[in-house]
Amino acid sequence: LAILICRENGFPLVRYLREIYERPLLTGVPVMMGTILAKHAVLPGTDWPQLLTAAALVACAYFAIAWFAVLPPEQRFLLRAQAARFVTR
């Protein structure tokens, strides 16, 4: 699909793939390192509560970093506005 999109719009494929994947993947690197550290230090994942706690921590860590590293300011503004509308209902 990416090849067809790039061919149709005249974008170089490598540039397109780098633009859509680079920042999200790089954001995952520190989260993955933290996950590995947590697994060896405090959350080995031997039962369901540990696995659920680890999953929640990974999701929160990725979201916190991605909020600034991946989302452009305009998107952050729109998401904040939408969340505010949802909360004030």
Short mmCIF file of the C-alpha atoms (twelve columns), coordinates in Angstrom:
data_MODEL
# 
_entry.id   MODEL 
# 
loop_
_atom_site.group_PDB 
_atom_site.id 
_atom_site.type_symbol 
_atom_site.label_atom_id 
_atom_site.label_alt_id 
_atom_site.label_comp_id 
_atom_site.label_asym_id 
_atom_site.label_seq_id 
_atom_site.Cartn_x 
_atom_site.Cartn_y 
_atom_site.Cartn_z 
_atom_site.pdbx_PDB_model_num 
ATOM 1  C CA . LEU A 1  0.000   0.000   0.000  1 
ATOM 2  C CA . ALA A 2  2.831   2.389   0.853  1 
ATOM 3  C CA . ILE A 3  4.396   1.787   -2.545 1 
ATOM 4  C CA . LEU A 4  1.155   2.643   -4.311 1 
ATOM 5  C CA . ILE A 5  0.634   5.779   -2.217 1 
ATOM 6  C CA . CYS A 6  4.170   6.964   -2.913 1 
ATOM 7  C CA . ARG A 7  3.927   6.190   -6.615 1 
ATOM 8  C CA . GLU A 8  0.598   8.032   -6.913 1 
ATOM 9  C CA . ASN A 9  1.768   11.108  -4.986 1 
ATOM 10 C CA . GLY A 10 5.339   11.215  -6.264 1 
ATOM 11 C CA . PHE A 11 7.006   10.678  -2.860 1 
ATOM 12 C CA . PRO A 12 10.207  8.677   -2.444 1 
ATOM 13 C CA . LEU A 13 9.298   5.463   -0.599 1 
ATOM 14 C CA . VAL A 14 12.214  5.582   1.855  1 
ATOM 15 C CA . ARG A 15 11.427  9.174   2.835  1 
ATOM 16 C CA . TYR A 16 7.754   8.347   3.326  1 
ATOM 17 C CA . LEU A 17 8.503   5.326   5.512  1 
ATOM 18 C CA . ARG A 18 11.053  7.282   7.545  1 
ATOM 19 C CA . GLU A 19 8.579   10.122  8.114  1 
ATOM 20 C CA . ILE A 20 5.800   7.871   9.410  1 
ATOM 21 C CA . TYR A 21 7.848   5.322   11.395 1 
ATOM 22 C CA . GLU A 22 11.018  7.008   12.651 1 
ATOM 23 C CA . ARG A 23 9.712   9.049   15.594 1 
ATOM 24 C CA . PRO A 24 7.290   6.407   16.917 1 
ATOM 25 C CA . LEU A 25 9.975   3.702   16.772 1 
ATOM 26 C CA . LEU A 26 12.592  5.924   18.402 1 
ATOM 27 C CA . THR A 27 10.084  6.775   21.116 1 
ATOM 28 C CA . GLY A 28 9.750   3.085   21.846 1 
ATOM 29 C CA . VAL A 29 13.478  2.609   22.514 1 
ATOM 30 C CA . PRO A 30 13.612  4.192   26.006 1 
ATOM 31 C CA . VAL A 31 10.276  2.590   26.883 1 
ATOM 32 C CA . MET A 32 11.606  -0.833  25.891 1 
ATOM 33 C CA . MET A 33 14.790  -0.249  27.891 1 
ATOM 34 C CA . GLY A 34 12.702  0.696   30.924 1 
ATOM 35 C CA . THR A 35 10.543  -2.370  30.431 1 
ATOM 36 C CA . ILE A 36 13.570  -4.655  30.371 1 
ATOM 37 C CA . LEU A 37 14.976  -2.966  33.471 1 
ATOM 38 C CA . ALA A 38 11.640  -3.260  35.298 1 
ATOM 39 C CA . LYS A 39 11.345  -6.934  34.359 1 
ATOM 40 C CA . HIS A 40 14.705  -7.717  35.929 1 
ATOM 41 C CA . ALA A 41 14.293  -5.415  38.931 1 
ATOM 42 C CA . VAL A 42 10.693  -5.268  40.168 1 
ATOM 43 C CA . LEU A 43 8.121   -6.748  37.747 1 
ATOM 44 C CA . PRO A 44 9.224   -10.171 36.536 1 
ATOM 45 C CA . GLY A 45 5.744   -10.874 35.150 1 
ATOM 46 C CA . THR A 46 5.134   -14.098 36.990 1 
ATOM 47 C CA . ASP A 47 1.412   -13.484 37.531 1 
ATOM 48 C CA . TRP A 48 -1.479  -11.542 36.003 1 
ATOM 49 C CA . PRO A 49 -1.354  -8.526  38.334 1 
ATOM 50 C CA . GLN A 50 2.326   -7.989  37.490 1 
ATOM 51 C CA . LEU A 51 1.659   -8.333  33.777 1 
ATOM 52 C CA . LEU A 52 -1.242  -5.871  33.918 1 
ATOM 53 C CA . THR A 53 0.806   -3.422  35.977 1 
ATOM 54 C CA . ALA A 54 3.688   -3.681  33.528 1 
ATOM 55 C CA . ALA A 55 1.357   -3.167  30.563 1 
ATOM 56 C CA . ALA A 56 -0.160  -0.069  32.179 1 
ATOM 57 C CA . LEU A 57 3.286   1.351   32.956 1 
ATOM 58 C CA . VAL A 58 4.502   0.733   29.401 1 
ATOM 59 C CA . ALA A 59 1.406   2.384   27.923 1 
ATOM 60 C CA . CYS A 60 1.725   5.427   30.202 1 
ATOM 61 C CA . ALA A 61 5.450   5.789   29.546 1 
ATOM 62 C CA . TYR A 62 5.042   5.532   25.777 1 
ATOM 63 C CA . PHE A 63 2.128   7.973   25.757 1 
ATOM 64 C CA . ALA A 64 4.015   10.498  27.895 1 
ATOM 65 C CA . ILE A 65 7.049   10.471  25.602 1 
ATOM 66 C CA . ALA A 66 5.057   10.239  22.369 1 
ATOM 67 C CA . TRP A 67 2.905   13.218  23.389 1 
ATOM 68 C CA . PHE A 68 5.939   15.462  22.898 1 
ATOM 69 C CA . ALA A 69 8.143   13.446  20.521 1 
ATOM 70 C CA . VAL A 70 5.583   12.243  17.978 1 
ATOM 71 C CA . LEU A 71 2.571   14.548  18.017 1 
ATOM 72 C CA . PRO A 72 2.964   17.976  16.465 1 
ATOM 73 C CA . PRO A 73 1.704   20.940  18.547 1 
ATOM 74 C CA . GLU A 74 -1.465  21.297  16.466 1 
ATOM 75 C CA . GLN A 75 -2.461  17.692  17.139 1 
ATOM 76 C CA . ARG A 76 -1.764  18.079  20.868 1 
ATOM 77 C CA . PHE A 77 -3.999  21.151  20.929 1 
ATOM 78 C CA . LEU A 78 -6.822  19.310  19.146 1 
ATOM 79 C CA . LEU A 79 -6.582  16.316  21.471 1 
ATOM 80 C CA . ARG A 80 -6.599  18.552  24.558 1 
ATOM 81 C CA . ALA A 81 -9.650  20.404  23.257 1 
ATOM 82 C CA . GLN A 82 -11.481 17.170  22.495 1 
ATOM 83 C CA . ALA A 83 -10.636 15.737  25.923 1 
ATOM 84 C CA . ALA A 84 -11.874 18.929  27.587 1 
ATOM 85 C CA . ARG A 85 -15.178 18.698  25.698 1 
ATOM 86 C CA . PHE A 86 -15.526 15.062  26.718 1 
ATOM 87 C CA . VAL A 87 -14.830 15.779  30.382 1 
ATOM 88 C CA . THR A 88 -17.215 18.736  30.604 1 
ATOM 89 C CA . ARG A 89 -20.227 16.833  29.242 1 
# 
